[in-house]
XYZ file of C-alpha atoms in Angstrom:
678
model
C 0.000 0.000 0.000
C 1.711 3.177 -1.194
C 0.561 5.871 1.232
C 2.590 8.841 2.425
C 1.895 9.800 6.023
C 3.400 10.453 9.430
C 2.664 8.472 12.586
C -0.235 9.961 14.588
C -1.059 12.118 11.601
C -4.724 13.049 11.326
C -6.490 12.038 8.115
C -8.507 14.790 6.510
C -10.487 12.506 4.247
C -13.928 11.429 5.441
C -13.072 7.711 5.666
C -15.723 6.555 8.163
C -19.475 6.752 8.106
C -21.252 5.648 11.302
C -24.891 5.007 12.068
C -25.816 6.450 14.562
C -23.398 9.273 13.797
C -20.150 9.552 15.765
C -17.996 12.663 15.840
C -14.250 12.121 15.960
C -11.100 11.870 13.888
C -9.105 9.188 12.103
C -5.406 8.796 12.967
C -2.535 6.835 11.419
C -1.117 4.729 14.277
C 1.417 2.889 12.111
C 2.113 2.160 8.441
C -0.882 -0.164 8.053
C -3.318 0.851 10.807
C -5.917 3.597 11.018
C -7.643 4.309 14.303
C -10.850 6.273 14.746
C -10.985 8.237 17.992
C -14.421 9.533 19.071
C -14.598 13.016 20.545
C -16.853 11.770 23.342
C -17.542 8.459 25.062
C -19.957 6.240 23.193
C -23.230 5.142 24.734
C -22.778 1.856 26.672
C -24.486 -1.135 25.067
C -25.400 0.705 21.846
C -25.015 -0.973 18.440
C -23.329 0.909 15.587
C -22.914 0.280 11.865
C -19.673 1.428 10.227
C -18.679 1.964 6.600
C -14.946 2.312 5.935
C -14.275 3.897 2.526
C -11.043 2.235 1.448
C -11.284 3.657 -2.061
C -10.481 7.128 -0.689
C -7.055 5.883 0.399
C -5.960 3.617 -2.431
C -7.242 2.447 -5.768
C -9.056 -0.869 -5.390
C -11.599 -2.905 -7.327
C -15.270 -2.107 -6.886
C -15.716 -5.092 -4.614
C -13.379 -3.607 -1.981
C -14.337 0.052 -2.127
C -16.443 -0.168 1.043
C -15.799 -2.329 4.103
C -18.938 -2.496 6.254
C -19.090 -3.923 9.742
C -21.056 -3.702 12.992
C -19.898 -3.257 16.563
C -21.442 -2.807 19.983
C -20.126 -0.721 22.855
C -19.416 -2.827 25.934
C -22.001 -2.525 28.679
C -20.248 -1.678 31.990
C -20.554 -4.359 34.643
C -18.586 -5.849 37.510
C -18.487 -8.868 39.789
C -17.141 -9.111 43.328
C -15.541 -12.318 44.633
C -13.829 -12.970 47.957
C -10.759 -15.155 48.378
C -10.967 -15.372 52.146
C -9.650 -14.220 55.496
C -6.194 -14.856 56.974
C -3.833 -13.419 59.579
C -2.327 -10.044 58.704
C 1.222 -11.442 59.018
C 2.982 -14.706 59.835
C 3.910 -13.375 63.301
C 0.636 -11.836 64.459
C -2.501 -13.606 65.642
C -4.298 -10.426 66.710
C -5.080 -8.922 63.322
C -6.720 -10.339 60.162
C -6.992 -9.296 56.535
C -9.588 -10.046 53.857
C -8.716 -10.419 50.164
C -10.851 -10.480 47.056
C -11.177 -9.493 43.399
C -13.354 -7.239 41.300
C -13.682 -8.159 37.625
C -14.959 -5.427 35.316
C -16.448 -5.952 31.876
C -14.498 -3.062 30.356
C -11.404 -1.050 31.188
C -12.274 1.321 33.990
C -10.562 4.213 35.740
C -8.770 2.709 38.792
C -9.913 5.633 40.943
C -13.542 4.787 40.066
C -12.990 1.107 40.864
C -11.559 2.084 44.268
C -14.995 3.467 45.163
C -16.915 0.276 44.364
C -16.579 -1.366 47.813
C -16.881 0.096 51.289
C -16.094 -2.004 54.409
C -18.022 -1.537 57.647
C -16.064 -2.530 60.792
C -15.847 -1.392 64.410
C -12.295 -0.106 64.002
C -10.695 1.811 61.101
C -9.582 -0.351 58.169
C -7.606 0.252 54.983
C -8.061 -1.045 51.432
C -5.003 -1.753 49.273
C -5.542 -2.176 45.521
C -3.660 -3.936 42.707
C -5.105 -2.999 39.314
C -4.464 -5.264 36.298
C -5.743 -3.196 33.384
C -4.848 -5.799 30.777
C -7.129 -8.443 32.312
C -9.613 -5.945 33.832
C -8.991 -7.495 37.254
C -8.720 -5.459 40.436
C -7.372 -7.224 43.522
C -8.102 -5.725 46.931
C -6.845 -6.406 50.455
C -8.675 -5.058 53.496
C -6.286 -4.692 56.444
C -6.655 -3.477 60.017
C -9.232 -6.090 61.072
C -8.266 -6.150 64.748
C -9.365 -9.178 66.775
C -10.985 -8.700 70.192
C -10.575 -11.053 73.151
C -13.652 -13.137 73.931
C -15.789 -11.732 71.145
C -16.177 -12.261 67.396
C -16.505 -9.023 65.463
C -18.852 -8.638 62.431
C -17.518 -7.244 59.149
C -19.763 -6.115 56.284
C -18.538 -5.371 52.763
C -20.911 -3.170 50.760
C -20.584 -2.538 47.035
C -22.182 0.084 44.786
C -21.548 0.359 41.027
C -22.593 4.011 40.621
C -18.951 5.150 40.342
C -18.621 3.292 36.999
C -22.225 3.807 35.880
C -23.592 0.398 36.862
C -26.868 0.035 38.733
C -25.756 -2.736 41.052
C -25.602 -2.885 44.834
C -24.986 -5.627 47.350
C -23.171 -6.715 50.469
C -21.634 -9.717 52.180
C -21.113 -10.371 55.893
C -18.036 -11.901 57.533
C -16.979 -12.647 61.095
C -13.559 -11.780 62.468
C -12.788 -14.431 65.139
C -11.947 -13.541 68.716
C -8.378 -13.673 69.981
C -7.545 -17.227 71.045
C -10.371 -18.779 69.023
C -8.311 -21.257 66.990
C -10.465 -22.838 64.279
C -10.927 -23.430 60.571
C -12.476 -20.435 58.813
C -12.944 -21.873 55.336
C -11.739 -24.488 52.836
C -11.679 -23.646 49.154
C -10.594 -25.229 45.893
C -7.971 -23.230 44.028
C -8.286 -24.061 40.351
C -5.790 -21.851 38.660
C -3.186 -23.737 36.718
C -1.467 -24.304 40.048
C -4.132 -26.520 41.644
C -4.509 -27.168 45.386
C -6.832 -27.172 48.400
C -6.506 -24.106 50.626
C -7.437 -24.417 54.310
C -7.867 -21.054 56.048
C -7.280 -20.970 59.822
C -7.857 -18.177 62.311
C -4.261 -18.441 63.715
C -0.839 -18.904 62.176
C 0.101 -22.562 61.798
C 3.286 -23.994 63.302
C 5.792 -24.661 60.522
C 7.454 -28.076 60.446
C 4.689 -30.170 62.043
C 3.560 -33.377 60.361
C 0.185 -32.748 58.706
C -0.186 -36.074 56.936
C -3.373 -37.628 58.334
C -4.477 -34.389 59.984
C -5.569 -32.780 56.702
C -6.679 -35.247 54.050
C -8.421 -35.483 50.684
C -10.518 -38.602 50.234
C -9.028 -41.215 47.884
C -5.801 -39.214 47.573
C -2.611 -40.734 48.983
C 0.679 -38.961 49.729
C -0.470 -35.339 49.419
C 2.056 -32.526 49.843
C 1.607 -29.598 52.248
C 2.856 -26.020 52.477
C 2.228 -23.540 55.318
C 1.906 -19.808 54.683
C 0.929 -18.013 57.888
C -2.631 -19.104 58.660
C -3.026 -20.856 55.294
C -2.280 -24.505 54.587
C -2.115 -25.587 50.955
C -2.648 -29.269 50.138
C -1.354 -30.567 46.794
C -2.394 -33.870 45.200
C 0.126 -35.949 43.202
C -2.122 -35.686 40.125
C -4.592 -33.100 38.920
C -7.917 -33.234 40.738
C -11.202 -33.521 38.893
C -14.654 -34.135 40.387
C -16.052 -34.129 43.943
C -13.786 -34.536 46.967
C -14.251 -34.498 50.738
C -11.629 -32.533 52.684
C -11.171 -33.472 56.352
C -9.328 -31.380 58.946
C -8.808 -33.394 62.141
C -8.015 -32.404 65.707
C -4.385 -32.009 66.671
C -3.094 -29.301 64.309
C -0.927 -26.790 66.218
C -0.715 -23.029 65.897
C 2.485 -21.053 66.544
C 1.559 -20.872 70.259
C 1.496 -24.708 70.339
C -2.232 -24.689 70.926
C -4.050 -27.591 69.230
C -7.258 -27.249 67.301
C -10.016 -29.069 69.212
C -12.769 -29.246 66.632
C -12.589 -31.035 63.278
C -13.907 -29.626 60.039
C -15.031 -31.190 56.743
C -15.951 -29.676 53.403
C -17.026 -30.957 50.009
C -15.199 -29.396 47.086
C -15.636 -29.751 43.365
C -12.618 -29.538 41.082
C -13.528 -28.731 37.540
C -11.403 -29.806 34.629
C -9.841 -26.527 33.542
C -8.061 -27.861 30.474
C -9.369 -26.298 27.236
C -12.416 -28.294 26.207
C -15.793 -28.206 24.496
C -18.762 -30.504 25.045
C -22.316 -30.870 23.771
C -24.579 -31.953 26.660
C -27.093 -34.753 26.275
C -27.246 -37.589 23.769
C -30.261 -36.814 21.615
C -30.130 -36.607 17.847
C -33.644 -35.433 16.935
C -34.324 -31.723 17.531
C -38.054 -30.908 17.432
C -38.799 -28.040 15.081
C -40.411 -25.522 17.437
C -39.573 -22.393 15.447
C -35.828 -22.000 16.096
C -33.176 -24.688 16.126
C -30.858 -24.011 19.058
C -28.111 -26.344 20.217
C -26.334 -25.803 23.553
C -22.631 -26.443 24.055
C -20.198 -25.958 26.909
C -16.691 -24.530 26.762
C -13.916 -23.911 29.255
C -10.665 -21.945 28.974
C -11.391 -20.957 25.369
C -12.085 -17.565 23.822
C -13.445 -19.007 20.563
C -14.508 -22.233 18.876
C -14.650 -23.419 15.272
C -17.969 -24.758 14.014
C -18.182 -27.150 11.062
C -21.509 -28.382 9.696
C -21.673 -31.284 7.254
C -24.977 -31.871 5.462
C -26.104 -35.424 4.671
C -28.680 -35.031 1.918
C -32.142 -36.556 2.262
C -31.766 -38.815 -0.769
C -28.483 -40.116 0.687
C -29.859 -40.913 4.144
C -30.605 -44.612 3.336
C -27.014 -45.023 2.148
C -25.743 -43.224 5.269
C -27.612 -45.625 7.560
C -26.032 -48.641 5.844
C -22.710 -47.711 7.494
C -23.852 -45.653 10.498
C -26.266 -45.297 13.340
C -27.910 -41.980 14.115
C -24.680 -40.654 15.642
C -22.261 -42.216 13.133
C -19.525 -40.520 11.151
C -18.246 -43.199 8.770
C -17.885 -42.557 5.034
C -19.394 -39.086 5.246
C -17.908 -37.827 2.021
C -19.966 -40.347 0.028
C -23.230 -38.950 1.408
C -22.532 -35.457 2.741
C -20.944 -32.108 2.040
C -19.445 -29.444 4.343
C -21.650 -26.363 4.126
C -20.393 -24.200 7.008
C -17.042 -23.403 8.568
C -17.207 -20.562 11.027
C -15.420 -19.160 14.060
C -17.653 -18.290 17.019
C -16.187 -15.835 19.496
C -16.947 -16.613 23.146
C -15.444 -13.482 24.659
C -18.049 -10.966 23.469
C -19.715 -10.990 26.903
C -17.045 -9.410 29.046
C -18.867 -10.401 32.233
C -18.187 -14.114 31.645
C -15.296 -15.866 33.340
C -14.063 -17.989 30.462
C -11.673 -19.884 32.732
C -14.732 -21.660 34.135
C -17.234 -23.857 32.336
C -19.927 -21.800 30.607
C -22.882 -22.826 28.494
C -23.472 -21.183 25.139
C -26.215 -21.549 22.531
C -25.528 -22.233 18.872
C -28.253 -20.700 16.720
C -28.303 -23.056 13.753
C -31.026 -21.072 12.017
C -28.547 -18.240 11.497
C -25.965 -20.598 10.008
C -27.963 -22.977 7.813
C -31.347 -23.329 6.182
C -32.374 -26.804 7.286
C -33.714 -29.122 4.612
C -36.495 -31.540 5.656
C -35.135 -35.045 5.947
C -31.460 -34.085 5.864
C -29.068 -35.005 8.669
C -26.558 -32.412 9.843
C -23.315 -33.300 11.589
C -22.247 -30.418 13.822
C -18.583 -30.370 14.833
C -17.313 -27.912 17.450
C -13.542 -27.774 17.713
C -10.817 -25.393 18.813
C -7.252 -24.466 18.030
C -4.328 -23.843 20.305
C -4.518 -20.130 19.533
C -7.972 -20.053 21.206
C -6.667 -21.476 24.482
C -6.706 -19.349 27.645
C -4.709 -21.963 29.547
C -1.755 -20.344 31.342
C 1.142 -22.559 30.406
C 3.719 -20.439 32.226
C 2.079 -21.178 35.559
C 1.156 -24.770 34.758
C 4.414 -26.233 33.573
C 6.953 -23.497 33.209
C 6.596 -23.665 29.432
C 6.288 -20.474 27.475
C 3.255 -20.572 25.245
C 4.397 -19.572 21.799
C 2.533 -17.076 19.681
C 0.647 -19.284 17.295
C -1.210 -16.672 15.374
C 0.774 -16.141 12.164
C 2.865 -19.320 12.254
C -0.186 -21.500 12.835
C -2.325 -20.328 9.967
C -5.694 -21.969 10.401
C -4.417 -24.015 13.358
C -5.026 -27.743 13.170
C -7.925 -27.196 10.826
C -6.221 -24.980 8.300
C -8.040 -22.665 5.952
C -9.998 -19.525 6.695
C -12.659 -19.733 9.402
C -13.636 -16.094 9.436
C -17.226 -14.998 9.084
C -16.458 -13.785 5.568
C -15.689 -17.373 4.498
C -18.507 -19.288 6.119
C -18.966 -21.597 3.115
C -16.466 -23.914 1.478
C -16.314 -25.895 -1.739
C -16.756 -29.647 -1.572
C -14.750 -29.998 -4.769
C -11.663 -29.035 -2.775
C -10.063 -32.089 -1.199
C -8.339 -29.992 1.450
C -11.323 -30.004 3.786
C -11.701 -33.771 3.826
C -7.959 -34.247 4.227
C -8.067 -32.073 7.330
C -11.300 -33.572 8.623
C -10.146 -37.178 8.243
C -6.708 -36.449 9.701
C -6.958 -37.662 13.284
C -3.627 -36.320 14.582
C -2.178 -32.813 14.151
C 1.224 -32.262 12.610
C 4.043 -33.040 15.041
C 1.787 -35.166 17.268
C 3.521 -36.789 20.261
C 1.457 -39.386 22.091
C 3.255 -38.727 25.380
C 2.172 -35.077 25.215
C -1.450 -35.788 24.284
C -2.777 -34.499 27.665
C -0.472 -31.465 27.837
C -2.487 -28.389 26.851
C 0.771 -26.504 26.314
C 1.690 -28.621 23.274
C 0.180 -29.053 19.825
C -0.453 -32.742 20.571
C -3.315 -31.835 22.905
C -5.336 -30.192 20.120
C -6.311 -33.309 18.200
C -9.592 -34.443 16.689
C -10.494 -36.396 19.819
C -11.071 -33.061 21.609
C -13.868 -32.084 19.239
C -17.485 -32.156 20.306
C -19.782 -33.669 17.681
C -23.494 -34.241 17.314
C -25.729 -35.370 14.463
C -29.079 -33.622 14.356
C -32.324 -34.187 12.490
C -34.949 -31.467 12.623
C -38.205 -33.415 12.938
C -41.352 -33.663 15.026
C -41.990 -37.296 14.069
C -41.441 -39.916 16.773
C -41.333 -43.544 15.651
C -41.748 -46.867 17.475
C -41.787 -50.210 15.654
C -42.474 -53.652 17.154
C -41.912 -56.809 15.154
C -43.420 -60.206 16.017
C -42.042 -63.656 15.388
C -44.682 -64.155 12.697
C -43.218 -61.258 10.641
C -45.988 -58.923 11.696
C -45.077 -55.354 12.603
C -46.825 -52.596 14.535
C -45.675 -49.012 13.934
C -46.699 -46.129 16.223
C -46.129 -42.507 15.153
C -46.434 -39.596 17.586
C -45.792 -35.861 17.536
C -42.693 -35.231 19.656
C -43.826 -31.738 20.683
C -47.380 -32.625 21.759
C -47.077 -36.412 22.310
C -50.302 -36.761 20.286
C -50.650 -39.581 17.720
C -49.935 -38.513 14.136
C -52.414 -39.737 11.557
C -52.018 -39.872 7.787
C -48.259 -40.309 7.975
C -46.828 -42.057 4.917
C -44.573 -44.964 5.870
C -42.023 -46.671 3.652
C -39.963 -49.721 4.558
C -36.704 -50.166 2.670
C -34.426 -53.160 2.299
C -30.620 -53.084 2.282
C -30.639 -52.307 -1.432
C -32.668 -49.146 -0.674
C -35.708 -50.542 -2.448
C -39.198 -49.888 -1.060
C -40.704 -53.212 0.009
C -43.834 -51.923 1.752
C -45.904 -48.739 1.855
C -48.688 -47.842 4.252
C -50.297 -44.921 6.114
C -51.047 -44.476 9.809
C -54.645 -44.487 10.991
C -56.370 -41.999 13.290
C -54.555 -43.416 16.312
C -51.161 -42.999 14.663
C -50.818 -46.777 14.193
C -50.049 -48.993 11.246
C -50.151 -52.797 11.253
C -48.567 -54.810 8.488
C -47.263 -58.256 7.599
C -43.846 -58.496 6.013
C -42.544 -60.969 3.492
C -38.997 -59.569 3.512
C -36.860 -58.203 6.300
C -36.595 -54.368 6.228
C -33.662 -52.354 7.534
C -35.010 -48.774 7.446
C -38.354 -47.117 8.130
C -38.960 -43.701 6.533
C -41.916 -41.597 7.711
C -43.196 -38.576 5.765
C -45.833 -36.008 6.560
C -45.689 -32.705 4.721
C -42.125 -31.417 5.019
C -41.475 -33.527 8.129
C -39.304 -36.650 7.916
C -38.497 -39.388 10.387
C -36.152 -42.388 10.264
C -35.826 -45.611 12.231
C -33.285 -48.378 11.623
C -34.929 -51.811 11.812
C -31.888 -54.082 11.677
C -31.331 -56.480 14.585
C -28.305 -54.570 15.841
C -30.331 -51.376 16.298
C -33.226 -52.974 18.213
C -33.526 -52.557 21.949
C -31.771 -55.385 23.835
C -34.302 -57.659 25.551
C -32.009 -58.108 28.554
C -32.955 -54.596 29.724
C -36.677 -55.245 29.861
C -39.127 -57.659 31.454
C -40.334 -59.728 28.520
C -42.269 -62.249 30.570
C -45.196 -64.029 28.945
C -45.851 -66.966 26.717
C -44.243 -67.188 23.329
C -46.672 -67.336 20.441
C -46.157 -70.816 19.002
C -46.746 -71.219 15.282
C -49.193 -68.333 15.405
C -51.251 -70.021 18.197
C -52.137 -68.796 21.672
C -53.639 -71.008 24.363
C -54.900 -70.804 27.929
C -55.854 -73.625 30.348
C -58.086 -73.097 33.384
C -60.123 -75.190 35.802
C -63.423 -74.616 37.627
C -61.484 -74.334 40.897
C -57.936 -74.524 42.137
C -57.895 -77.362 44.700
C -59.214 -80.875 44.296
C -59.310 -83.853 46.599
C -58.472 -87.420 45.525
C -61.529 -88.892 43.760
C -62.944 -85.495 42.661
C -64.127 -84.797 39.147
C -61.959 -82.265 37.292
C -63.473 -79.985 34.665
C -60.760 -78.304 32.606
C -61.197 -75.871 29.718
C -58.757 -74.771 27.066
C -59.054 -71.583 24.972
C -57.342 -71.563 21.603
C -56.701 -68.458 19.477
C -55.730 -69.029 15.845
C -55.700 -65.569 14.253
C -53.794 -66.641 11.184
C -56.181 -69.580 10.536
C -53.272 -71.989 10.331
C -55.311 -74.962 11.632
C -57.938 -76.770 9.560
C -61.443 -77.304 10.869
C -61.837 -80.166 13.392
C -58.111 -80.227 14.080
C -57.533 -82.482 17.135
C -56.616 -80.899 20.467
C -54.974 -83.317 22.892
C -55.281 -82.966 26.691
C -52.884 -84.796 29.046
C -52.918 -84.981 32.855
C -49.738 -85.923 34.728
C -49.446 -86.939 38.369
C -46.834 -85.532 40.811
C -44.357 -88.151 39.582
C -44.755 -86.746 36.062
C -46.416 -89.963 34.895
C -49.193 -89.724 32.331
C -52.517 -90.279 34.127
C -55.131 -89.467 31.457
C -55.180 -88.431 27.778
C -58.291 -86.923 26.082
C -58.636 -85.752 22.469
C -61.223 -83.202 21.260
C -61.941 -82.127 17.692
C -64.916 -79.879 18.342
C -64.939 -76.482 20.059
C -67.342 -73.683 20.766
C -65.778 -70.427 19.541
C -62.331 -71.783 20.402
C -63.302 -73.228 23.817
C -62.478 -76.919 24.414
C -63.821 -78.804 27.483
C -62.095 -81.804 29.090
C -63.819 -83.832 31.821
C -61.804 -86.287 33.886
C -61.556 -87.494 37.475
C -59.007 -88.950 39.912
C -59.303 -91.953 42.147
C -59.523 -91.897 45.946
C -56.123 -93.579 46.006
C -54.479 -90.992 43.751
C -51.337 -89.400 45.242
C -51.446 -85.844 46.559
C -49.103 -83.148 45.258
C -48.736 -80.959 42.213
C -50.434 -82.334 39.106
C -49.782 -80.946 35.644
C -52.182 -80.380 32.763
C -50.775 -80.153 29.219
C -52.454 -79.411 25.902
C -50.975 -80.180 22.482
C -52.234 -78.538 19.294
C -50.249 -79.561 16.261
C -46.679 -78.580 17.004
C -47.689 -76.164 19.808
C -47.603 -77.242 23.440
C -49.146 -75.466 26.432
C -48.398 -76.145 30.057
C -47.721 -74.440 33.354
C -44.327 -72.832 33.545
C -42.256 -73.423 36.678
C -41.776 -69.747 37.226
C -45.462 -69.123 37.841
C -46.920 -69.556 41.309
C -48.888 -72.896 41.598
C -52.624 -72.383 41.592
C -53.334 -75.155 44.164
C -52.041 -76.143 47.590
C -50.242 -79.402 48.254
C -50.595 -81.727 51.219
C -53.821 -83.662 51.725
C -55.387 -82.233 48.567
C -54.924 -83.339 45.002
C -53.505 -80.402 43.051
C -54.043 -79.706 39.373
C -51.526 -77.228 37.924
C -53.016 -75.291 35.030
C -50.917 -74.588 31.965
C -50.590 -71.434 29.887
C -51.955 -67.935 30.350
C -53.320 -65.203 28.118
C -50.839 -63.242 26.036
């Protein structure tokens, strides 16, 4: 760019056009940078549209004459957090100090920040400040908290945001312990890159005493300890993650050799602070309720990269041949990348990005969803997005990976101006299918200060289908199938839904439509592998292969198996008989498929407790499927459990051992009925 100018020289040309209008001037800050400086402060929270007229500086093509962009002025805000109370020095047990931090959303005048908090204590106190303008953090220490003998003194910290133009007020109460009151004040989890448990005592702790067993973390062996005045820091051999119970036992000594007499326990949660993204839940189908929003969680990242791959509706049957609903195999044969975009996470200056936060991905702003298509959403990140402090964590200096890591692991341009890519270019699929980044070292795979950490396994992925159609299919042993279709949003049955069953060759083998109850019953001659449901623009899919069915081991599937399409039930006129009694037994037969010819014989057998055949009766006539069998025992017949069996063709019905016997044993003759309704 051939431009003659001096540094900090004002530009007379009208290069900027703002809406709403902003008065100010444009300045050359270096050979390639122009800065616009408003004459007055901009309104907090207001949105502006800017038009930079590049053609007034240099000769460019028509496409680049105007560069238009939007920006929003940061809304002032602040948060107050307290670190805790400790002795004022390592030699004094008569005075305490309280430390904390104020985080502001924007850069603020330190003198205005100094006015945000006001302590209220019986004796005069002083506030010392350490302002970190680069990180907008303001650390404060309240000193002069004198302890009184025999009495705990209340301390109140009030805060008011009017000095920085924020309508926010609040307070928090503390208690300064009495002189000689040796106890635990608080236990907190410190989750900076230097991770430990901090136990805060009211008195200075004797240096050199053995603390192993007196302060412990459950399930952690061989912790290390350090003593700093009234603070004890407990370090685990490995990084902590999850819930832990911290126990402080009696016997710890202060510098006056006084032992603590009351134990203390606390439950702490250590969050994984390594850079990470995650998509909560496991669902694939997103009901179409107007807007398609997908939540995701991120920690220690200031941005993420979003990739969306579209699997076209006419390719869905082919996709399911190699994948389940959440699969990712052979995507190039069925799908195409349609979006690559960088999402900034640091636009809300009030968020602490070092902790886990939940964000919402508005898919409607990124894609126009096609009915029936499946979209694979990939959320990844590069090393340049990491907020992990490697200098503190491992002594390693985190290199600047902006220019020398063009595109990071992903490569290419992820800016908003290049949100679409060409599928004809093989570069995307080479990057997408490349599991390990360049220079990958397996031993450094968990070290967030190396490139090996930022591999494909850190990505969060989810396949989504925008549909309101819920499908359930049940298949019987006789190749019958029942399909139930419901509206996911209302849980109401969906009628007039067109159903297609496809085989592995993607050929339609059956078509039907749901009735008013959202049901469809059909008999199959060939085994399907995919069910496709259509109603208007809505689409629904259900894999019907054996591997995708629900495992029967998870459910109670008790009941009689339908034998050759037949169901049977045996019952008697009562449950207990005596030796010599007549026994009237009935058998109900259901033959829905009409597999048996008329007058087909039904054979009844009665077995004694020794499982010996006592009587056999054959019937060929029934009344609406009811068969009657009349028999009797002798007065000398043995008592015990008797068994009735019925044979119809190849089907056999009898009492299963797992069912409770219907008759008592002992002096009575017992007939055990066989079968039960299905």
